[in-house]
Amino acid sequence: MAVHDPIPRPGRGPGSGPQVPQIRLTHADRDAAAEHLRQAFSEGRLDEEEFDERIDAALKAKFPADLEPLLQDVVPVHPRQQAAQVPGAAQAPALQEGQPTGTERLWGAAAHVSGYFLLPLGPLLVLLLQGDTSPFVRRHAMEALNYQLTTVIGWIVGFGLFFLVLPAIAAVLMLLGWMFLPAVAGLVTLLGNGWKYPLTWRPVKER
């Protein structure tokens, strides 16, 4: 039995000729849509149930057409749609990410300072719990996770090779940085700003 799909898909349409296929959405496109929905919710345009339904659908969207019914009645512009690979084809402007909410700032700060107690496990838990609901929290959780992984690996190598002096000195410097940098990162995050740790290996990236 055929199942009706209420959302128009690229390349479909009764009575229409061949359509140019649309490029699939990126994480940035979905994040931009989520930020607009969050802004609309904060302004009272959506109730809590509508917001939950729409943001879940936005984070699972694959094509621009999937986002259009979610945004067309709450924002004046749509997330960017990449045109076909035609020279000179115009593209819709990308949406800017809105200001993080107080809850998002708290979760972002928690990702940084939790490393004091749980090392990489702290930001990893924040990433798993809140990473799919907020681009702001996800960025900070990944950055904190990468820093904690870099620090732990540096300690293991540095103190394991303490007899070579230089690795031991590097491990001590990393320890001193670890004592202060996550706290500074937490404060910066509470202010709603971005943060990048210096000299950090970043194996955890956007999917």
PDB file of C-alpha atoms in Angstrom:
ATOM      1  CA  MET A   1       0.000   0.000   0.000  1.00  0.00           C
ATOM      2  CA  ALA A   2       1.404   3.386  -0.964  1.00  0.00           C
ATOM      3  CA  VAL A   3       2.125   5.873   1.798  1.00  0.00           C
ATOM      4  CA  HIS A   4       1.391   9.539   1.199  1.00  0.00           C
ATOM      5  CA  ASP A   5       4.371  11.853   1.777  1.00  0.00           C
ATOM      6  CA  PRO A   6       3.119  15.354   2.751  1.00  0.00           C
ATOM      7  CA  ILE A   7       6.494  16.987   2.146  1.00  0.00           C
ATOM      8  CA  PRO A   8       7.424  17.653  -1.494  1.00  0.00           C
ATOM      9  CA  ARG A   9      10.610  15.916  -2.544  1.00  0.00           C
ATOM     10  CA  PRO A  10      13.146  17.013  -5.160  1.00  0.00           C
ATOM     11  CA  GLY A  11      12.443  15.699  -8.607  1.00  0.00           C
ATOM     12  CA  ARG A  12       8.785  14.893  -7.879  1.00  0.00           C
ATOM     13  CA  GLY A  13       5.600  16.569  -8.886  1.00  0.00           C
ATOM     14  CA  PRO A  14       2.509  15.342 -10.734  1.00  0.00           C
ATOM     15  CA  GLY A  15       2.140  16.703 -14.209  1.00  0.00           C
ATOM     16  CA  SER A  16       5.498  18.394 -14.210  1.00  0.00           C
ATOM     17  CA  GLY A  17       8.476  17.719 -16.401  1.00  0.00           C
ATOM     18  CA  PRO A  18      11.960  16.756 -15.291  1.00  0.00           C
ATOM     19  CA  GLN A  19      13.170  18.851 -12.361  1.00  0.00           C
ATOM     20  CA  VAL A  20      16.677  19.867 -11.464  1.00  0.00           C
ATOM     21  CA  PRO A  21      17.750  17.817  -8.424  1.00  0.00           C
ATOM     22  CA  GLN A  22      18.459  19.746  -5.232  1.00  0.00           C
ATOM     23  CA  ILE A  23      21.653  19.397  -3.267  1.00  0.00           C
ATOM     24  CA  ARG A  24      21.233  17.789   0.141  1.00  0.00           C
ATOM     25  CA  LEU A  25      21.314  20.008   3.212  1.00  0.00           C
ATOM     26  CA  THR A  26      24.466  20.469   5.243  1.00  0.00           C
ATOM     27  CA  HIS A  27      24.735  20.599   9.036  1.00  0.00           C
ATOM     28  CA  ALA A  28      25.034  24.384   8.704  1.00  0.00           C
ATOM     29  CA  ASP A  29      21.697  24.535   6.857  1.00  0.00           C
ATOM     30  CA  ARG A  30      19.921  22.463   9.508  1.00  0.00           C
ATOM     31  CA  ASP A  31      21.553  24.445  12.307  1.00  0.00           C
ATOM     32  CA  ALA A  32      20.412  27.711  10.722  1.00  0.00           C
ATOM     33  CA  ALA A  33      16.840  26.432  10.484  1.00  0.00           C
ATOM     34  CA  ALA A  34      16.953  25.295  14.118  1.00  0.00           C
ATOM     35  CA  GLU A  35      18.145  28.740  15.216  1.00  0.00           C
ATOM     36  CA  HIS A  36      15.258  30.430  13.388  1.00  0.00           C
ATOM     37  CA  LEU A  37      12.768  28.065  14.982  1.00  0.00           C
ATOM     38  CA  ARG A  38      14.297  28.750  18.378  1.00  0.00           C
ATOM     39  CA  GLN A  39      14.002  32.482  17.750  1.00  0.00           C
ATOM     40  CA  ALA A  40      10.382  32.097  16.671  1.00  0.00           C
ATOM     41  CA  PHE A  41       9.637  30.119  19.850  1.00  0.00           C
ATOM     42  CA  SER A  42      11.234  32.799  22.043  1.00  0.00           C
ATOM     43  CA  GLU A  43       9.079  35.447  20.310  1.00  0.00           C
ATOM     44  CA  GLY A  44       5.885  33.475  20.916  1.00  0.00           C
ATOM     45  CA  ARG A  45       5.272  32.528  17.281  1.00  0.00           C
ATOM     46  CA  LEU A  46       5.302  28.817  18.173  1.00  0.00           C
ATOM     47  CA  ASP A  47       3.998  27.020  21.225  1.00  0.00           C
ATOM     48  CA  GLU A  48       6.134  24.392  22.958  1.00  0.00           C
ATOM     49  CA  GLU A  49       4.556  21.418  21.177  1.00  0.00           C
ATOM     50  CA  GLU A  50       4.950  23.011  17.734  1.00  0.00           C
ATOM     51  CA  PHE A  51       8.536  23.981  18.507  1.00  0.00           C
ATOM     52  CA  ASP A  52       9.469  20.454  19.590  1.00  0.00           C
ATOM     53  CA  GLU A  53       7.902  18.920  16.492  1.00  0.00           C
ATOM     54  CA  ARG A  54       9.447  21.387  14.063  1.00  0.00           C
ATOM     55  CA  ILE A  55      12.964  21.387  15.487  1.00  0.00           C
ATOM     56  CA  ASP A  56      13.001  17.593  15.469  1.00  0.00           C
ATOM     57  CA  ALA A  57      11.939  17.601  11.821  1.00  0.00           C
ATOM     58  CA  ALA A  58      14.464  20.337  10.956  1.00  0.00           C
ATOM     59  CA  LEU A  59      17.391  18.395  12.417  1.00  0.00           C
ATOM     60  CA  LYS A  60      16.341  15.330  10.402  1.00  0.00           C
ATOM     61  CA  ALA A  61      15.712  17.206   7.132  1.00  0.00           C
ATOM     62  CA  LYS A  62      17.651  16.134   4.055  1.00  0.00           C
ATOM     63  CA  PHE A  63      16.560  18.582   1.338  1.00  0.00           C
ATOM     64  CA  PRO A  64      15.626  22.300   1.288  1.00  0.00           C
ATOM     65  CA  ALA A  65      12.052  21.293   0.463  1.00  0.00           C
ATOM     66  CA  ASP A  66      11.867  19.511   3.831  1.00  0.00           C
ATOM     67  CA  LEU A  67      12.538  22.798   5.656  1.00  0.00           C
ATOM     68  CA  GLU A  68      10.161  25.041   3.719  1.00  0.00           C
ATOM     69  CA  PRO A  69       6.924  23.972   5.484  1.00  0.00           C
ATOM     70  CA  LEU A  70       8.681  24.302   8.843  1.00  0.00           C
ATOM     71  CA  LEU A  71       9.809  27.901   8.302  1.00  0.00           C
ATOM     72  CA  GLN A  72       7.488  29.541   5.804  1.00  0.00           C
ATOM     73  CA  ASP A  73       5.049  30.868   8.427  1.00  0.00           C
ATOM     74  CA  VAL A  74       7.565  32.017  11.065  1.00  0.00           C
ATOM     75  CA  VAL A  75      10.545  33.562   9.261  1.00  0.00           C
ATOM     76  CA  PRO A  76      10.764  35.886   6.232  1.00  0.00           C
ATOM     77  CA  VAL A  77      13.595  33.953   4.561  1.00  0.00           C
ATOM     78  CA  HIS A  78      14.503  30.340   4.039  1.00  0.00           C
ATOM     79  CA  PRO A  79      17.726  28.439   4.705  1.00  0.00           C
ATOM     80  CA  ARG A  80      20.045  28.586   1.737  1.00  0.00           C
ATOM     81  CA  GLN A  81      19.265  26.353  -1.186  1.00  0.00           C
ATOM     82  CA  GLN A  82      22.107  25.418  -3.438  1.00  0.00           C
ATOM     83  CA  ALA A  83      21.153  25.673  -7.080  1.00  0.00           C
ATOM     84  CA  ALA A  84      22.070  23.126  -9.707  1.00  0.00           C
ATOM     85  CA  GLN A  85      25.659  23.037 -10.854  1.00  0.00           C
ATOM     86  CA  VAL A  86      25.077  25.773 -13.442  1.00  0.00           C
ATOM     87  CA  PRO A  87      27.598  28.622 -13.826  1.00  0.00           C
ATOM     88  CA  GLY A  88      26.191  31.889 -12.532  1.00  0.00           C
ATOM     89  CA  ALA A  89      23.215  30.262 -10.808  1.00  0.00           C
ATOM     90  CA  ALA A  90      22.004  32.402  -7.881  1.00  0.00           C
ATOM     91  CA  GLN A  91      21.848  31.059  -4.362  1.00  0.00           C
ATOM     92  CA  ALA A  92      19.595  32.155  -1.539  1.00  0.00           C
ATOM     93  CA  PRO A  93      21.479  33.819   1.324  1.00  0.00           C
ATOM     94  CA  ALA A  94      22.440  31.676   4.303  1.00  0.00           C
ATOM     95  CA  LEU A  95      20.695  32.337   7.568  1.00  0.00           C
ATOM     96  CA  GLN A  96      22.627  33.739  10.485  1.00  0.00           C
ATOM     97  CA  GLU A  97      22.634  31.902  13.776  1.00  0.00           C
ATOM     98  CA  GLY A  98      20.653  33.666  16.486  1.00  0.00           C
ATOM     99  CA  GLN A  99      21.801  34.540  19.985  1.00  0.00           C
ATOM    100  CA  PRO A 100      22.066  31.524  22.333  1.00  0.00           C
ATOM    101  CA  THR A 101      19.523  31.245  25.095  1.00  0.00           C
ATOM    102  CA  GLY A 102      20.445  31.231  28.762  1.00  0.00           C
ATOM    103  CA  THR A 103      19.977  27.467  28.908  1.00  0.00           C
ATOM    104  CA  GLU A 104      22.269  26.972  25.935  1.00  0.00           C
ATOM    105  CA  ARG A 105      24.939  29.124  27.562  1.00  0.00           C
ATOM    106  CA  LEU A 106      24.733  27.103  30.772  1.00  0.00           C
ATOM    107  CA  TRP A 107      25.077  23.810  28.903  1.00  0.00           C
ATOM    108  CA  GLY A 108      27.963  25.194  26.867  1.00  0.00           C
ATOM    109  CA  ALA A 109      29.754  26.364  29.999  1.00  0.00           C
ATOM    110  CA  ALA A 110      29.056  23.009  31.662  1.00  0.00           C
ATOM    111  CA  ALA A 111      30.808  21.277  28.757  1.00  0.00           C
ATOM    112  CA  HIS A 112      33.994  23.183  29.579  1.00  0.00           C
ATOM    113  CA  VAL A 113      34.030  23.081  33.384  1.00  0.00           C
ATOM    114  CA  SER A 114      32.860  19.457  33.616  1.00  0.00           C
ATOM    115  CA  GLY A 115      36.340  18.514  32.398  1.00  0.00           C
ATOM    116  CA  TYR A 116      37.657  19.406  35.846  1.00  0.00           C
ATOM    117  CA  PHE A 117      35.680  16.525  37.324  1.00  0.00           C
ATOM    118  CA  LEU A 118      35.265  13.988  34.530  1.00  0.00           C
ATOM    119  CA  LEU A 119      38.015  14.895  32.021  1.00  0.00           C
ATOM    120  CA  PRO A 120      36.813  13.970  28.479  1.00  0.00           C
ATOM    121  CA  LEU A 121      33.737  12.189  29.828  1.00  0.00           C
ATOM    122  CA  GLY A 122      32.192  15.497  30.981  1.00  0.00           C
ATOM    123  CA  PRO A 123      31.988  17.283  27.621  1.00  0.00           C
ATOM    124  CA  LEU A 124      31.174  13.951  25.957  1.00  0.00           C
ATOM    125  CA  LEU A 125      28.055  13.608  28.117  1.00  0.00           C
ATOM    126  CA  VAL A 126      27.012  17.174  27.280  1.00  0.00           C
ATOM    127  CA  LEU A 127      27.548  16.454  23.579  1.00  0.00           C
ATOM    128  CA  LEU A 128      25.408  13.318  23.746  1.00  0.00           C
ATOM    129  CA  LEU A 129      22.650  14.944  25.805  1.00  0.00           C
ATOM    130  CA  GLN A 130      22.373  18.348  24.113  1.00  0.00           C
ATOM    131  CA  GLY A 131      24.464  18.225  20.937  1.00  0.00           C
ATOM    132  CA  ASP A 132      21.522  17.473  18.655  1.00  0.00           C
ATOM    133  CA  THR A 133      19.315  20.230  20.092  1.00  0.00           C
ATOM    134  CA  SER A 134      21.659  23.232  19.936  1.00  0.00           C
ATOM    135  CA  PRO A 135      24.462  24.100  17.481  1.00  0.00           C
ATOM    136  CA  PHE A 136      25.910  26.462  20.102  1.00  0.00           C
ATOM    137  CA  VAL A 137      26.160  23.722  22.737  1.00  0.00           C
ATOM    138  CA  ARG A 138      27.467  21.211  20.205  1.00  0.00           C
ATOM    139  CA  ARG A 139      30.343  23.483  19.136  1.00  0.00           C
ATOM    140  CA  HIS A 140      31.420  24.155  22.708  1.00  0.00           C
ATOM    141  CA  ALA A 141      31.048  20.510  23.749  1.00  0.00           C
ATOM    142  CA  MET A 142      33.181  19.334  20.828  1.00  0.00           C
ATOM    143  CA  GLU A 143      35.826  21.974  21.524  1.00  0.00           C
ATOM    144  CA  ALA A 144      35.942  21.040  25.221  1.00  0.00           C
ATOM    145  CA  LEU A 145      36.067  17.338  24.368  1.00  0.00           C
ATOM    146  CA  ASN A 146      38.950  17.849  21.958  1.00  0.00           C
ATOM    147  CA  TYR A 147      40.863  19.883  24.543  1.00  0.00           C
ATOM    148  CA  GLN A 148      40.386  17.292  27.271  1.00  0.00           C
ATOM    149  CA  LEU A 149      41.472  14.495  24.931  1.00  0.00           C
ATOM    150  CA  THR A 150      44.561  16.488  23.930  1.00  0.00           C
ATOM    151  CA  THR A 151      45.403  17.164  27.571  1.00  0.00           C
ATOM    152  CA  VAL A 152      45.000  13.575  28.754  1.00  0.00           C
ATOM    153  CA  ILE A 153      47.060  12.197  25.875  1.00  0.00           C
ATOM    154  CA  GLY A 154      49.696  14.873  26.495  1.00  0.00           C
ATOM    155  CA  TRP A 155      49.902  13.938  30.171  1.00  0.00           C
ATOM    156  CA  ILE A 156      50.274  10.247  29.401  1.00  0.00           C
ATOM    157  CA  VAL A 157      53.025  10.844  26.866  1.00  0.00           C
ATOM    158  CA  GLY A 158      54.766  13.638  28.774  1.00  0.00           C
ATOM    159  CA  PHE A 159      54.879  12.016  32.194  1.00  0.00           C
ATOM    160  CA  GLY A 160      55.534   8.614  30.638  1.00  0.00           C
ATOM    161  CA  LEU A 161      58.679  10.071  29.060  1.00  0.00           C
ATOM    162  CA  PHE A 162      59.620  12.209  32.065  1.00  0.00           C
ATOM    163  CA  PHE A 163      63.243  11.094  31.803  1.00  0.00           C
ATOM    164  CA  LEU A 164      63.544  13.010  28.506  1.00  0.00           C
ATOM    165  CA  VAL A 165      62.926  16.300  30.345  1.00  0.00           C
ATOM    166  CA  LEU A 166      61.263  18.179  27.442  1.00  0.00           C
ATOM    167  CA  PRO A 167      58.150  15.957  27.346  1.00  0.00           C
ATOM    168  CA  ALA A 168      57.875  16.298  31.127  1.00  0.00           C
ATOM    169  CA  ILE A 169      58.104  20.097  30.892  1.00  0.00           C
ATOM    170  CA  ALA A 170      55.436  20.096  28.198  1.00  0.00           C
ATOM    171  CA  ALA A 171      53.186  17.942  30.393  1.00  0.00           C
ATOM    172  CA  VAL A 172      53.627  20.350  33.314  1.00  0.00           C
ATOM    173  CA  LEU A 173      52.737  23.315  31.091  1.00  0.00           C
ATOM    174  CA  MET A 174      49.660  21.464  29.873  1.00  0.00           C
ATOM    175  CA  LEU A 175      48.678  20.815  33.483  1.00  0.00           C
ATOM    176  CA  LEU A 176      48.979  24.526  34.297  1.00  0.00           C
ATOM    177  CA  GLY A 177      46.887  25.414  31.255  1.00  0.00           C
ATOM    178  CA  TRP A 178      44.274  22.822  32.222  1.00  0.00           C
ATOM    179  CA  MET A 179      43.926  24.469  35.634  1.00  0.00           C
ATOM    180  CA  PHE A 180      42.817  27.795  34.121  1.00  0.00           C
ATOM    181  CA  LEU A 181      41.682  27.503  30.497  1.00  0.00           C
ATOM    182  CA  PRO A 182      38.401  25.562  31.008  1.00  0.00           C
ATOM    183  CA  ALA A 183      37.313  28.137  33.607  1.00  0.00           C
ATOM    184  CA  VAL A 184      38.047  30.981  31.195  1.00  0.00           C
ATOM    185  CA  ALA A 185      36.224  29.088  28.425  1.00  0.00           C
ATOM    186  CA  GLY A 186      33.212  28.634  30.709  1.00  0.00           C
ATOM    187  CA  LEU A 187      33.022  32.358  31.445  1.00  0.00           C
ATOM    188  CA  VAL A 188      33.342  33.242  27.756  1.00  0.00           C
ATOM    189  CA  THR A 189      30.585  30.752  26.938  1.00  0.00           C
ATOM    190  CA  LEU A 190      28.269  32.236  29.571  1.00  0.00           C
ATOM    191  CA  LEU A 191      28.639  35.543  27.736  1.00  0.00           C
ATOM    192  CA  GLY A 192      27.399  33.837  24.558  1.00  0.00           C
ATOM    193  CA  ASN A 193      30.709  33.955  22.701  1.00  0.00           C
ATOM    194  CA  GLY A 194      32.753  31.340  20.873  1.00  0.00           C
ATOM    195  CA  TRP A 195      35.963  29.802  22.192  1.00  0.00           C
ATOM    196  CA  LYS A 196      38.960  27.974  20.759  1.00  0.00           C
ATOM    197  CA  TYR A 197      41.610  26.316  22.915  1.00  0.00           C
ATOM    198  CA  PRO A 198      45.209  26.936  21.823  1.00  0.00           C
ATOM    199  CA  LEU A 199      47.451  24.101  20.626  1.00  0.00           C
ATOM    200  CA  THR A 200      44.613  21.576  20.585  1.00  0.00           C
ATOM    201  CA  TRP A 201      44.269  18.405  18.533  1.00  0.00           C
ATOM    202  CA  ARG A 202      40.707  18.189  17.163  1.00  0.00           C
ATOM    203  CA  PRO A 203      39.793  14.603  16.222  1.00  0.00           C
ATOM    204  CA  VAL A 204      36.102  15.190  17.029  1.00  0.00           C
ATOM    205  CA  LYS A 205      34.487  17.191  14.234  1.00  0.00           C
ATOM    206  CA  GLU A 206      31.099  17.768  12.655  1.00  0.00           C
ATOM    207  CA  ARG A 207      29.715  14.656  11.011  1.00  0.00           C
TER     208      ARG A 207
END
